[in-house]
Amino acid sequence: MARRLLLAGFLGLLLISPLVASEFHITLLNYIGLYAIVALGLVLLTGVGGLTSFGQAAFVGLGAYTTAYLSTAQSLPGWASMLGGSPWMGLLAGLLVTGLVAYLLGLLTLRLSGHYLPLGTIAWGISLYFLFGNLEFLGGHTGMSGIPALSLFGIELRDGRKFYYMVWAAVLGAVWLTQNLLNSREGRAIRALKGGVVMAEAMGVDTARSKVLIFLIAALFACVSGWLYAHLQRFVNPTPFGLHIGIEYLFMAVVGGAAHVWGALIGAGVITVLKQWLQDWLPRLLGASGNFEMIVFGVMMIFVLQRARDGLWPILTRFVPQREAKREVPQGDALPKRPVPESGRVLLEARNVFKRFGGLVANNNMSLTVKAGEVMALIGPNGAGKSTMFNCVSGVDSATEGEVLFRGEAVTHLNSRQIARLGMSRTFQHVRLLPTMTVLENVAIGGHLRGSKGVLSAMLHLERGEEVRLLAEAARQVERVGLRDAMFELAGSLALGQQRTLEIARALCADPCLLLLDEPAAGLRYMEKQSLAELLRKLRGEGMGILLVEHDMDFVMGLADRVVVMEFGEKIAEGLPDEVQRDPVVLEAYLGGVD
Ligand code: ADP
Ligand code: MG
């Protein structure tokens, strides 16, 4: 409630500002708005997606220069003539140019990992800046003037006071689009990027696509800001599109709160006002002229990174009463399910799988099958190669040699996303979840492949029907594994055993016919193990095939229909639990010869 009041107050202030503020303050507010749009793109790209870009100013430049050129050129080539004359066509053209350039740059640079990506963005940030300054038809370093004012409904937005509403409508529009996106299936896929690509891919998320998408969206936001800038300033030169401004944009996003939509506004506001203030006062205080504010900014950045990594937004919201989190269990129609394979039918068949890590043979001629409606246990001492085998059959890793068939299809060379689509879903021995997302949202990531609505409908909020059904399905799975009471807790606050259980719900949300569980009972208490066993029996009864890696012998022997025992990467025994338990080779290997 308090938050809603604050938002209403903020919007009210925004609305009346031009009526009361001075010319100077209007200009300041206009610039804050323009910067906030770029910073918002960085919140999505860097704060949420974890991809750092220093080059956003270049995209602002593309938006500004495209419209500047098209609206001032004396004569355009025939094919482009329809783009001239109107700033709105300039916007369209700018979005197209920026989209194309960003797509190509994204394809080239997003493959880079770690610190190579930021370096890549610096490289093209500098290149585009020099391109603007060196192209004759863009006015070189002098720039271009005579850019027409925007007109809206017959009103010419000539002065800052009129332009103000245009800028802030764009800011609020961008906030709305971004928030919608983040609270959607595609948004969860984007947020999953920070949890590492292995989990996201295993849940069917095309992580390369998600990265390109947020890169594109951030670039297009920057382009809109540049377009507005060009028609506000009515003059462009390369200076505001250089690398140091790109760094400033990143600074705004980080100071505001890199993973928070409203943080972009706070960051843009704080930095812009502070910069203005420092530019005025520092030279007076020091009695010399110079860009002293940059030095203060540098020190401030280090302070923020040390003391308030999450930026100002989380600090500010601490003083506002928390909004009562939505605790209504989502309700909705069931999603379509895949047909259940006939019980007893072979689902998974691994034939003579070898996996070598350098000289180490982690899987040595491993074969196994899993049928629909059975629990097949893979056991063996630590380091025997069980998890490696899991990775090979689920496409997280690929076998060095051998063949894997899933539902009769060769999947040896498919990646985990493609295999997930065929109906295999897994958990991880070392839990991989998103600690700052709720249990429900984490589980919903598992349902990624069961939705189809894309980014555009998510941003425009046109996918609500599908979204409700997805969340309802996730809620059913959360209840099914017994985590109902924790549904709206943050996943990171759960005990390890519950986090494992969450992973099972996430895997089930994909509607698999084969479930791969890597040590699901580790860290569970006795009662929790009992209910896990009960759940697995129930799933088996429904025709699910389950491949289970487990340490707890009592747990395995009471549950498994068949057992494969591994040691040193090889299969040393296979059979019914009773037979295997009595097998001297197994006793020797697994129990160290103790009987
Ligand atoms: P288990 O799950 O049965 O405990 P793992 O499959 O995790 O065993 O490991 C089998 C062997 O392979 C171990 O010796 C482990 O150190 C090695 N191994 C696993 N993954 C890798 C990797 N990515 N690179 C090198 N060695 C690995
Ligand atoms: Mg393991």
Coordinates of C-alpha atoms and ligand atoms in Angstrom, one line a residue:
M1 CA 0.0 0.0 0.0
A2 CA 2.7 2.4 1.0
R3 CA 4.6 1.6 -2.1
R4 CA 1.6 2.3 -4.2
L5 CA 1.2 5.7 -2.5
L6 CA 4.8 6.5 -3.1
L7 CA 4.4 5.6 -6.8
A8 CA 1.3 7.8 -7.1
G9 CA 3.2 10.6 -5.3
F10 CA 6.1 10.2 -7.7
L11 CA 3.8 10.3 -10.8
G12 CA 2.0 13.3 -9.4
L13 CA 5.3 15.1 -8.9
L14 CA 6.3 14.2 -12.4
L15 CA 3.0 15.5 -13.8
I16 CA 3.1 18.9 -12.1
S17 CA 6.9 19.6 -12.3
P18 CA 6.8 21.5 -15.6
L19 CA 4.1 23.8 -14.1
V20 CA 6.3 24.9 -11.2
A21 CA 9.9 24.1 -12.0
S22 CA 12.4 26.6 -13.4
E23 CA 13.8 26.3 -17.0
F24 CA 17.0 25.0 -15.5
H25 CA 15.4 22.3 -13.5
I26 CA 13.2 21.3 -16.5
T27 CA 16.3 20.8 -18.5
L28 CA 17.9 18.8 -15.7
L29 CA 14.8 16.6 -15.5
N30 CA 14.8 16.1 -19.2
Y31 CA 18.3 14.9 -19.2
I32 CA 17.7 12.6 -16.2
G33 CA 14.8 11.1 -18.2
L34 CA 17.0 10.5 -21.3
Y35 CA 19.8 8.9 -19.2
A36 CA 17.3 6.8 -17.3
I37 CA 16.1 5.2 -20.5
V38 CA 19.6 4.1 -21.3
A39 CA 20.3 3.0 -17.7
L40 CA 17.1 1.0 -17.8
G41 CA 18.5 -1.0 -20.7
L42 CA 21.6 -1.6 -18.6
V43 CA 19.6 -2.8 -15.7
L44 CA 18.2 -5.5 -17.9
L45 CA 21.5 -6.3 -19.7
T46 CA 24.0 -6.0 -16.8
G47 CA 22.0 -6.0 -13.6
V48 CA 19.6 -8.8 -14.5
G49 CA 21.4 -10.6 -17.3
G50 CA 24.9 -10.2 -15.9
L51 CA 26.4 -8.9 -19.2
T52 CA 28.5 -5.8 -18.8
S53 CA 28.5 -3.2 -21.5
F54 CA 30.5 0.0 -21.6
G55 CA 29.3 0.7 -25.1
Q56 CA 25.7 1.8 -24.7
A57 CA 26.5 5.5 -25.6
A58 CA 27.3 4.4 -29.1
F59 CA 23.8 3.1 -29.5
V60 CA 22.4 6.4 -28.2
G61 CA 24.6 7.9 -31.0
L62 CA 23.1 5.6 -33.6
G63 CA 19.6 6.7 -32.7
A64 CA 20.6 10.4 -32.6
Y65 CA 22.6 10.4 -35.8
T66 CA 20.1 8.4 -37.9
T67 CA 17.3 10.8 -37.2
A68 CA 19.6 13.8 -37.5
Y69 CA 20.8 12.7 -40.9
L70 CA 17.4 11.7 -42.3
S71 CA 15.7 14.9 -41.1
T72 CA 18.3 17.3 -42.4
A73 CA 19.7 15.7 -45.5
Q74 CA 19.1 17.8 -48.6
S75 CA 18.5 14.9 -50.9
L76 CA 18.2 11.3 -49.9
P77 CA 18.7 8.5 -52.4
G78 CA 15.4 7.3 -53.9
W79 CA 15.0 4.2 -51.8
A80 CA 15.4 6.2 -48.5
S81 CA 13.4 9.2 -49.5
M82 CA 10.4 8.0 -47.6
L83 CA 12.4 8.0 -44.4
G84 CA 13.3 11.7 -44.6
G85 CA 11.2 14.6 -43.5
S86 CA 9.5 13.1 -40.4
P87 CA 11.2 12.6 -37.1
W88 CA 8.9 9.6 -36.6
M89 CA 10.4 7.9 -39.7
G90 CA 13.7 8.9 -38.2
L91 CA 12.8 6.9 -35.1
L92 CA 11.8 3.9 -37.1
A93 CA 15.0 4.0 -39.2
G94 CA 17.1 4.5 -36.0
L95 CA 15.5 1.5 -34.4
L96 CA 16.2 -0.6 -37.6
V97 CA 19.8 0.6 -37.9
T98 CA 20.5 0.1 -34.2
G99 CA 18.7 -3.2 -34.1
L100 CA 20.8 -4.4 -37.0
V101 CA 24.1 -3.2 -35.7
A102 CA 23.3 -4.5 -32.2
Y103 CA 22.4 -7.9 -33.6
L104 CA 25.7 -8.2 -35.5
L105 CA 27.7 -6.9 -32.5
G106 CA 25.8 -9.2 -30.2
L107 CA 26.5 -12.2 -32.3
L108 CA 30.2 -11.3 -32.3
T109 CA 30.7 -10.2 -28.7
L110 CA 28.2 -12.1 -26.6
R111 CA 30.1 -15.3 -27.2
L112 CA 33.0 -13.8 -25.3
S113 CA 33.0 -14.8 -21.7
G114 CA 34.3 -13.2 -18.5
H115 CA 36.2 -10.0 -18.9
Y116 CA 36.4 -10.4 -22.7
L117 CA 32.8 -9.3 -23.1
P118 CA 33.3 -5.8 -21.4
L119 CA 36.5 -5.4 -23.4
G120 CA 34.6 -6.2 -26.6
T121 CA 32.0 -3.6 -25.8
I122 CA 34.7 -1.0 -25.2
A123 CA 36.2 -1.9 -28.6
W124 CA 33.0 -1.2 -30.5
G125 CA 32.1 1.7 -28.3
I126 CA 35.2 3.4 -29.4
S127 CA 34.9 2.4 -33.0
L128 CA 31.4 3.8 -33.4
Y129 CA 32.4 7.0 -31.7
F130 CA 35.2 7.6 -34.1
L131 CA 32.9 6.6 -37.0
F132 CA 30.5 9.4 -36.0
G133 CA 33.4 11.9 -35.9
N134 CA 35.0 10.9 -39.2
L135 CA 32.1 10.5 -41.5
E136 CA 31.8 13.6 -43.7
F137 CA 28.1 13.3 -44.3
L138 CA 27.5 13.2 -40.5
G139 CA 29.3 16.5 -40.1
G140 CA 32.6 15.2 -38.7
H141 CA 33.6 16.4 -35.3
T142 CA 31.6 19.6 -35.8
G143 CA 28.3 17.7 -35.9
M144 CA 25.0 18.5 -37.5
S145 CA 22.5 21.3 -36.7
G146 CA 19.1 22.3 -37.9
I147 CA 17.4 19.1 -36.7
P148 CA 13.6 19.8 -36.6
A149 CA 11.6 19.8 -33.4
L150 CA 9.2 17.0 -32.7
S151 CA 5.5 17.5 -33.3
L152 CA 2.8 15.6 -31.5
F153 CA -0.9 16.0 -32.2
G154 CA -0.1 19.2 -34.0
I155 CA 1.9 20.7 -31.1
E156 CA 5.5 21.5 -31.8
L157 CA 7.6 20.5 -28.9
R158 CA 10.0 23.4 -29.3
D159 CA 10.9 24.1 -25.7
G160 CA 12.0 21.9 -22.9
R161 CA 8.8 22.3 -20.9
K162 CA 6.8 20.7 -23.7
F163 CA 9.4 18.1 -24.5
Y164 CA 9.4 17.1 -20.9
Y165 CA 6.2 15.1 -21.1
M166 CA 7.5 13.3 -24.2
V167 CA 10.7 12.3 -22.4
W168 CA 8.9 11.1 -19.3
A169 CA 6.2 9.2 -21.2
A170 CA 9.1 7.3 -22.8
V171 CA 10.8 6.6 -19.5
L172 CA 7.6 5.3 -17.9
G173 CA 6.8 3.3 -21.0
A174 CA 10.3 1.7 -20.9
V175 CA 9.8 0.9 -17.2
W176 CA 6.5 -0.7 -17.9
L177 CA 7.9 -2.8 -20.8
T178 CA 10.9 -3.9 -18.7
Q179 CA 8.8 -4.8 -15.7
N180 CA 6.4 -6.8 -17.8
L181 CA 9.2 -8.6 -19.4
L182 CA 10.9 -9.5 -16.1
N183 CA 7.6 -10.9 -14.8
S184 CA 7.1 -13.4 -17.6
R185 CA 8.3 -16.7 -18.9
E186 CA 10.9 -15.0 -21.0
G187 CA 11.9 -12.8 -18.1
R188 CA 12.5 -15.8 -15.9
A189 CA 14.7 -17.3 -18.7
I190 CA 16.7 -14.0 -18.7
R191 CA 17.0 -14.0 -14.9
A192 CA 18.2 -17.6 -15.1
L193 CA 21.2 -16.5 -17.0
K194 CA 22.9 -15.3 -13.8
G195 CA 22.5 -18.8 -12.3
G196 CA 24.8 -20.1 -15.0
V197 CA 23.9 -21.5 -18.4
V198 CA 24.0 -25.2 -17.5
M199 CA 20.8 -25.1 -15.5
A200 CA 19.0 -22.8 -17.8
E201 CA 19.9 -24.9 -20.9
A202 CA 18.9 -28.1 -19.1
M203 CA 15.5 -26.5 -18.5
G204 CA 15.2 -25.8 -22.2
V205 CA 16.2 -22.2 -22.2
D206 CA 18.1 -21.0 -25.3
T207 CA 20.6 -18.9 -23.3
A208 CA 22.3 -17.6 -26.4
R209 CA 19.0 -16.3 -27.7
S210 CA 18.1 -14.7 -24.3
K211 CA 21.5 -12.9 -24.3
V212 CA 21.0 -11.5 -27.8
L213 CA 17.5 -10.4 -26.8
I214 CA 18.5 -8.4 -23.8
F215 CA 21.4 -7.0 -25.8
L216 CA 18.9 -5.9 -28.5
I217 CA 16.4 -4.4 -26.0
A218 CA 19.1 -2.4 -24.2
A219 CA 20.4 -1.1 -27.5
L220 CA 16.9 -0.1 -28.7
F221 CA 16.2 1.7 -25.5
A222 CA 19.5 3.6 -26.0
C223 CA 18.5 4.4 -29.5
V224 CA 15.1 5.9 -28.4
S225 CA 17.0 8.0 -25.9
G226 CA 19.3 9.2 -28.7
W227 CA 16.4 10.0 -30.9
L228 CA 14.8 12.1 -28.2
Y229 CA 18.1 13.8 -27.5
A230 CA 18.6 14.8 -31.1
H231 CA 15.2 16.4 -31.3
L232 CA 15.5 18.1 -27.9
Q233 CA 19.0 19.5 -28.5
R234 CA 18.3 19.9 -32.3
F235 CA 22.0 19.5 -32.7
V236 CA 24.3 16.5 -32.5
N237 CA 28.1 16.0 -32.4
P238 CA 30.0 12.9 -31.3
T239 CA 30.9 14.1 -27.8
P240 CA 28.0 12.6 -25.9
F241 CA 28.4 9.2 -27.5
G242 CA 31.9 8.5 -26.5
L243 CA 33.3 5.8 -24.2
H244 CA 33.4 7.9 -21.0
I245 CA 29.7 8.6 -21.3
G246 CA 29.2 4.8 -21.8
I247 CA 31.0 4.3 -18.5
E248 CA 28.8 6.9 -16.9
Y249 CA 25.6 5.1 -18.0
L250 CA 27.0 1.9 -16.5
F251 CA 27.8 3.9 -13.4
M252 CA 24.2 5.1 -13.2
A253 CA 22.8 1.6 -13.4
V254 CA 25.2 0.3 -10.7
V255 CA 24.7 3.2 -8.3
G256 CA 20.9 3.1 -8.7
G257 CA 20.7 -0.6 -8.1
A258 CA 21.8 -2.7 -11.1
A259 CA 19.1 -5.3 -10.9
H260 CA 16.2 -3.0 -10.1
V261 CA 14.0 -1.3 -12.7
W262 CA 13.4 1.8 -10.5
G263 CA 17.1 1.9 -9.7
A264 CA 17.8 3.1 -13.2
L265 CA 15.8 6.3 -12.5
I266 CA 17.4 6.8 -9.1
G267 CA 20.9 6.3 -10.6
A268 CA 20.3 8.6 -13.5
G269 CA 18.9 11.2 -11.1
V270 CA 21.6 11.0 -8.5
I271 CA 24.5 11.0 -10.9
T272 CA 23.1 13.8 -13.1
V273 CA 22.3 16.1 -10.2
L274 CA 25.5 15.3 -8.4
K275 CA 27.5 15.9 -11.5
Q276 CA 25.9 19.3 -12.1
W277 CA 26.4 20.2 -8.5
L278 CA 30.1 19.1 -8.4
Q279 CA 30.7 20.9 -11.7
D280 CA 29.4 24.1 -10.2
W281 CA 31.1 23.8 -6.8
L282 CA 34.3 22.0 -7.1
P283 CA 36.1 24.6 -9.3
R284 CA 34.9 27.3 -7.0
L285 CA 36.1 25.4 -3.9
L286 CA 39.4 24.6 -5.5
G287 CA 39.8 27.9 -7.2
A288 CA 40.8 26.2 -10.5
S289 CA 38.8 25.0 -13.5
G290 CA 38.8 21.4 -14.6
N291 CA 36.7 18.2 -14.6
F292 CA 37.2 17.5 -11.0
E293 CA 33.8 15.8 -10.7
M294 CA 35.2 12.8 -12.6
I295 CA 37.7 12.3 -9.8
V296 CA 35.0 12.4 -7.2
F297 CA 32.9 10.0 -9.3
G298 CA 35.8 7.6 -9.5
V299 CA 36.1 7.5 -5.7
M300 CA 32.4 7.2 -5.3
M301 CA 32.2 4.2 -7.6
I302 CA 34.8 2.4 -5.6
F303 CA 32.9 3.2 -2.4
V304 CA 29.6 1.9 -3.9
L305 CA 31.3 -1.3 -5.1
Q306 CA 32.7 -1.8 -1.6
R307 CA 29.8 -0.8 0.6
A308 CA 26.6 -1.0 -1.4
R309 CA 27.0 -3.4 -4.3
D310 CA 23.3 -3.6 -4.9
G311 CA 23.1 0.1 -5.3
L312 CA 20.8 2.7 -3.7
W313 CA 17.4 1.2 -4.6
P314 CA 17.5 -1.6 -2.0
I315 CA 18.8 0.8 0.6
L316 CA 15.9 3.2 -0.1
T317 CA 13.3 0.5 -0.1
R318 CA 14.4 -0.6 3.3
F319 CA 12.7 2.5 4.7
V320 CA 9.4 1.7 3.0
P321 CA 7.1 -0.8 4.5
Q322 CA 7.3 -4.0 2.5
R323 CA 4.5 -4.6 0.2
E324 CA 2.6 -7.6 1.4
A325 CA 3.9 -10.2 -1.0
K326 CA 1.3 -11.9 -3.1
R327 CA 0.5 -15.1 -1.4
E328 CA -2.3 -16.2 -3.5
V329 CA -1.6 -19.6 -5.0
P330 CA -2.0 -19.2 -8.7
Q331 CA -4.9 -21.0 -10.2
G332 CA -5.4 -21.9 -13.8
D333 CA -6.2 -24.6 -16.3
A334 CA -3.8 -27.4 -16.7
L335 CA -1.2 -27.2 -19.5
P336 CA -1.2 -29.9 -22.2
K337 CA 0.8 -33.0 -21.1
R338 CA 2.8 -35.3 -23.3
P339 CA 1.4 -38.8 -23.7
V340 CA 2.7 -41.2 -21.1
P341 CA 4.9 -43.9 -22.6
E342 CA 3.6 -47.5 -22.1
S343 CA 4.9 -48.9 -18.9
G344 CA 7.9 -51.2 -19.3
R345 CA 9.0 -49.6 -22.6
V346 CA 12.7 -48.7 -22.8
L347 CA 13.0 -44.9 -22.5
L348 CA 16.8 -44.5 -22.1
E349 CA 19.5 -46.7 -23.5
A350 CA 23.2 -45.8 -23.1
R351 CA 25.5 -48.1 -25.1
N352 CA 29.2 -48.4 -24.4
V353 CA 29.6 -44.8 -23.2
F354 CA 33.1 -43.6 -22.6
K355 CA 34.0 -40.2 -21.1
R356 CA 37.6 -39.1 -20.8
F357 CA 38.9 -36.0 -19.1
G358 CA 42.4 -35.9 -20.4
G359 CA 44.0 -39.1 -19.1
L360 CA 41.2 -39.8 -16.7
V361 CA 38.5 -42.3 -17.8
A362 CA 35.4 -41.2 -15.8
N363 CA 33.1 -43.5 -17.8
N364 CA 34.5 -46.7 -19.1
N365 CA 32.3 -48.6 -21.4
M366 CA 29.1 -47.9 -19.5
S367 CA 25.8 -49.3 -20.6
L368 CA 22.4 -49.0 -19.0
T369 CA 18.7 -48.8 -19.7
V370 CA 15.8 -47.2 -18.0
K371 CA 12.2 -48.2 -18.7
A372 CA 9.0 -46.3 -18.3
G373 CA 7.4 -47.0 -14.9
E374 CA 10.6 -48.1 -13.1
V375 CA 13.1 -46.7 -10.7
M376 CA 16.6 -47.5 -11.8
A377 CA 19.3 -46.8 -9.3
L378 CA 22.9 -46.0 -10.2
I379 CA 25.1 -46.4 -7.2
G380 CA 28.8 -46.6 -6.5
P381 CA 31.4 -44.9 -4.3
N382 CA 32.3 -41.3 -4.6
G383 CA 34.1 -40.5 -7.8
A384 CA 32.9 -43.6 -9.5
G385 CA 31.6 -41.5 -12.4
K386 CA 27.8 -41.4 -11.7
S387 CA 27.4 -37.7 -12.2
T388 CA 29.5 -37.8 -15.3
M389 CA 27.2 -40.5 -16.7
F390 CA 24.2 -38.3 -15.9
N391 CA 25.8 -35.4 -17.7
C392 CA 26.5 -37.6 -20.8
V393 CA 23.0 -38.9 -21.1
S394 CA 21.3 -35.5 -20.4
G395 CA 23.4 -33.6 -22.9
V396 CA 25.0 -31.3 -20.3
D397 CA 28.3 -32.9 -21.4
S398 CA 28.9 -35.1 -24.4
A399 CA 30.3 -38.7 -24.3
T400 CA 33.7 -39.2 -25.9
E401 CA 32.5 -42.4 -27.4
G402 CA 29.4 -44.5 -27.4
E403 CA 25.7 -43.9 -28.1
V404 CA 22.8 -42.6 -26.1
L405 CA 19.2 -43.3 -27.3
F406 CA 16.2 -41.6 -25.8
R407 CA 12.8 -42.9 -26.7
G408 CA 14.3 -44.6 -29.7
E409 CA 16.1 -41.5 -31.0
A410 CA 19.8 -41.0 -31.0
V411 CA 20.6 -38.1 -28.7
T412 CA 24.3 -38.6 -28.4
H413 CA 25.1 -35.3 -30.1
L414 CA 22.1 -33.3 -29.0
N415 CA 22.6 -30.5 -26.4
S416 CA 20.7 -30.5 -23.1
R417 CA 18.1 -28.1 -24.4
Q418 CA 17.2 -30.4 -27.3
I419 CA 17.1 -33.4 -25.0
A420 CA 14.9 -31.6 -22.5
R421 CA 12.4 -30.9 -25.3
L422 CA 12.1 -34.7 -25.8
G423 CA 11.0 -35.2 -22.3
M424 CA 14.0 -35.8 -20.1
S425 CA 14.4 -33.6 -17.0
R426 CA 17.0 -33.6 -14.3
T427 CA 18.2 -32.3 -11.0
F428 CA 21.8 -31.4 -10.1
Q429 CA 24.0 -33.0 -7.4
H430 CA 25.1 -29.4 -6.4
V431 CA 21.8 -27.5 -6.5
R432 CA 21.5 -24.9 -9.2
L433 CA 18.8 -22.5 -8.4
L434 CA 18.2 -18.7 -8.4
P435 CA 18.4 -17.7 -4.7
T436 CA 16.8 -14.3 -5.1
M437 CA 13.7 -15.7 -6.9
T438 CA 10.8 -17.3 -5.1
V439 CA 10.4 -21.0 -5.0
L440 CA 7.4 -20.7 -7.3
E441 CA 9.4 -18.7 -9.9
N442 CA 12.3 -21.2 -9.7
V443 CA 9.9 -24.1 -10.4
A444 CA 8.3 -22.2 -13.2
I445 CA 11.6 -22.1 -15.0
G446 CA 11.1 -25.8 -15.4
G447 CA 8.0 -25.1 -17.4
H448 CA 9.8 -23.0 -19.9
L449 CA 9.3 -25.4 -22.8
R450 CA 5.6 -25.6 -22.2
G451 CA 5.0 -22.0 -23.1
S452 CA 5.5 -20.4 -26.4
K453 CA 4.7 -16.7 -26.1
G454 CA 7.7 -14.5 -27.0
V455 CA 9.4 -11.4 -25.7
L456 CA 7.1 -9.0 -27.5
S457 CA 3.9 -10.3 -26.1
A458 CA 5.5 -10.5 -22.7
M459 CA 6.6 -6.8 -22.8
L460 CA 3.1 -5.8 -23.9
H461 CA 1.5 -8.0 -21.3
L462 CA -0.4 -10.0 -23.9
E463 CA 0.6 -13.4 -22.6
R464 CA -1.3 -13.4 -19.3
G465 CA -3.4 -16.4 -20.2
E466 CA -0.4 -18.6 -20.8
E467 CA 1.5 -17.1 -17.8
V468 CA -1.3 -17.8 -15.4
R469 CA -1.4 -21.4 -16.6
L470 CA 2.3 -21.8 -16.3
L471 CA 2.4 -20.4 -12.8
A472 CA -0.6 -22.6 -11.8
E473 CA 1.3 -25.6 -13.1
A474 CA 4.4 -24.6 -11.1
A475 CA 2.3 -24.1 -8.0
R476 CA 0.8 -27.7 -8.5
Q477 CA 4.4 -29.1 -8.7
V478 CA 5.4 -27.1 -5.6
E479 CA 2.5 -28.6 -3.7
R480 CA 3.2 -32.1 -5.1
V481 CA 6.7 -32.2 -3.6
G482 CA 5.4 -30.8 -0.3
L483 CA 6.8 -27.3 -0.5
R484 CA 3.5 -25.5 -0.4
D485 CA 4.4 -23.5 2.8
A486 CA 7.5 -22.2 1.2
M487 CA 6.0 -21.3 -2.2
F488 CA 6.6 -17.6 -1.9
E489 CA 9.9 -17.7 0.0
L490 CA 13.1 -16.9 -1.7
A491 CA 14.8 -20.1 -2.8
G492 CA 18.0 -19.0 -1.2
S493 CA 16.5 -19.0 2.2
L494 CA 15.5 -22.7 2.1
A495 CA 17.5 -25.5 3.8
L496 CA 19.6 -27.6 1.5
G497 CA 17.2 -30.5 1.6
Q498 CA 14.3 -28.3 0.6
Q499 CA 16.4 -26.8 -2.2
R500 CA 16.9 -30.3 -3.6
T501 CA 13.2 -30.9 -3.3
L502 CA 12.6 -27.7 -5.2
E503 CA 14.8 -29.0 -8.0
I504 CA 12.6 -32.0 -8.3
A505 CA 9.5 -29.8 -8.6
R506 CA 11.3 -27.8 -11.2
A507 CA 12.2 -30.9 -13.2
L508 CA 8.6 -32.2 -12.9
C509 CA 7.3 -28.8 -14.1
A510 CA 8.8 -29.7 -17.5
D511 CA 6.3 -32.7 -17.8
P512 CA 9.1 -35.2 -18.4
C513 CA 8.7 -38.9 -19.0
L514 CA 12.2 -39.6 -17.7
L515 CA 13.4 -38.0 -14.5
L516 CA 17.1 -38.0 -13.6
L517 CA 17.8 -37.4 -9.9
D518 CA 21.4 -36.9 -8.8
E519 CA 21.5 -37.6 -5.0
P520 CA 18.1 -36.2 -4.2
A521 CA 18.0 -37.5 -0.7
A522 CA 21.4 -36.0 0.4
G523 CA 20.7 -33.5 3.2
L524 CA 17.2 -34.6 3.7
R525 CA 15.9 -35.6 7.2
Y526 CA 14.4 -39.0 7.8
M527 CA 10.8 -37.8 7.4
E528 CA 11.6 -35.9 4.3
K529 CA 13.3 -39.0 2.8
Q530 CA 10.1 -40.9 3.5
S531 CA 8.0 -38.5 1.7
L532 CA 10.5 -38.3 -1.2
A533 CA 10.3 -42.1 -1.5
E534 CA 6.6 -41.9 -1.5
L535 CA 6.6 -39.3 -4.2
L536 CA 8.9 -41.3 -6.4
R537 CA 6.8 -44.4 -6.0
K538 CA 3.8 -42.4 -7.0
L539 CA 5.5 -41.0 -10.1
R540 CA 6.6 -44.5 -11.0
G541 CA 3.0 -45.6 -10.6
E542 CA 2.0 -43.0 -13.1
G543 CA 4.5 -44.4 -15.7
M544 CA 7.5 -42.1 -15.2
G545 CA 10.9 -43.6 -15.7
I546 CA 13.3 -42.5 -12.9
L547 CA 17.1 -42.8 -13.0
L548 CA 18.4 -42.3 -9.5
V549 CA 21.9 -41.7 -8.2
E550 CA 22.0 -42.1 -4.5
H551 CA 24.3 -42.7 -1.6
D552 CA 21.8 -43.8 1.0
M553 CA 21.6 -47.6 0.6
D554 CA 18.5 -48.0 2.6
F555 CA 16.8 -45.4 0.5
V556 CA 17.9 -47.0 -2.7
M557 CA 17.2 -50.6 -1.8
G558 CA 13.7 -49.9 -0.6
L559 CA 12.8 -48.1 -3.8
A560 CA 14.7 -49.3 -6.8
D561 CA 13.5 -51.9 -9.2
R562 CA 16.9 -52.4 -10.7
V563 CA 20.4 -51.3 -9.7
V564 CA 23.6 -50.7 -11.6
V565 CA 26.7 -50.5 -9.6
M566 CA 29.7 -48.4 -10.8
E567 CA 33.3 -48.3 -9.7
F568 CA 36.2 -46.4 -11.3
G569 CA 34.0 -45.5 -14.2
E570 CA 33.0 -49.1 -15.0
K571 CA 29.8 -51.1 -14.4
I572 CA 30.7 -53.9 -11.9
A573 CA 27.2 -55.3 -11.3
E574 CA 23.6 -55.0 -12.4
G575 CA 20.5 -56.6 -11.2
L576 CA 17.7 -56.6 -8.7
P577 CA 18.4 -54.8 -5.4
D578 CA 18.6 -58.1 -3.4
E579 CA 21.0 -59.7 -5.9
V580 CA 23.2 -56.7 -6.0
Q581 CA 23.4 -56.4 -2.3
R582 CA 24.6 -59.9 -2.0
D583 CA 27.1 -59.7 -4.9
P584 CA 30.6 -60.2 -3.4
V585 CA 32.1 -57.9 -6.0
V586 CA 29.8 -55.1 -5.0
L587 CA 30.4 -55.7 -1.3
E588 CA 34.1 -55.6 -1.9
A589 CA 34.0 -52.4 -3.9
Y590 CA 31.2 -50.5 -2.4
L591 CA 31.3 -51.4 1.2
G592 CA 35.1 -51.9 1.2
G593 CA 34.8 -55.6 1.8
V594 CA 32.9 -55.3 5.1
D595 CA 30.0 -57.6 5.4
Ligands
ADP1 P1 30.4 -39.5 -8.8 O1 29.3 -38.6 -9.3 O2 30.2 -40.9 -9.0 O3 30.9 -39.1 -7.4 P2 31.8 -38.0 -10.9 O4 31.1 -38.4 -12.1 O5 31.5 -36.7 -10.3 O6 31.7 -39.1 -9.8 O7 33.4 -38.0 -11.1 C1 34.1 -39.1 -11.7 C2 35.5 -38.7 -11.9 O8 35.6 -37.8 -13.0 C3 36.2 -38.1 -10.7 O9 37.5 -38.6 -10.6 C4 36.1 -36.6 -11.1 O10 37.2 -36.0 -10.4 C5 36.3 -36.6 -12.6 N1 35.6 -35.5 -13.2 C6 34.3 -35.2 -13.2 N2 34.1 -34.1 -13.9 C7 35.2 -33.7 -14.4 C8 35.6 -32.6 -15.3 N3 34.7 -31.7 -15.7 N4 36.9 -32.5 -15.6 C9 37.8 -33.4 -15.1 N5 37.5 -34.4 -14.3 C10 36.3 -34.6 -14.0
MG2 MG 28.2 -37.3 -8.3

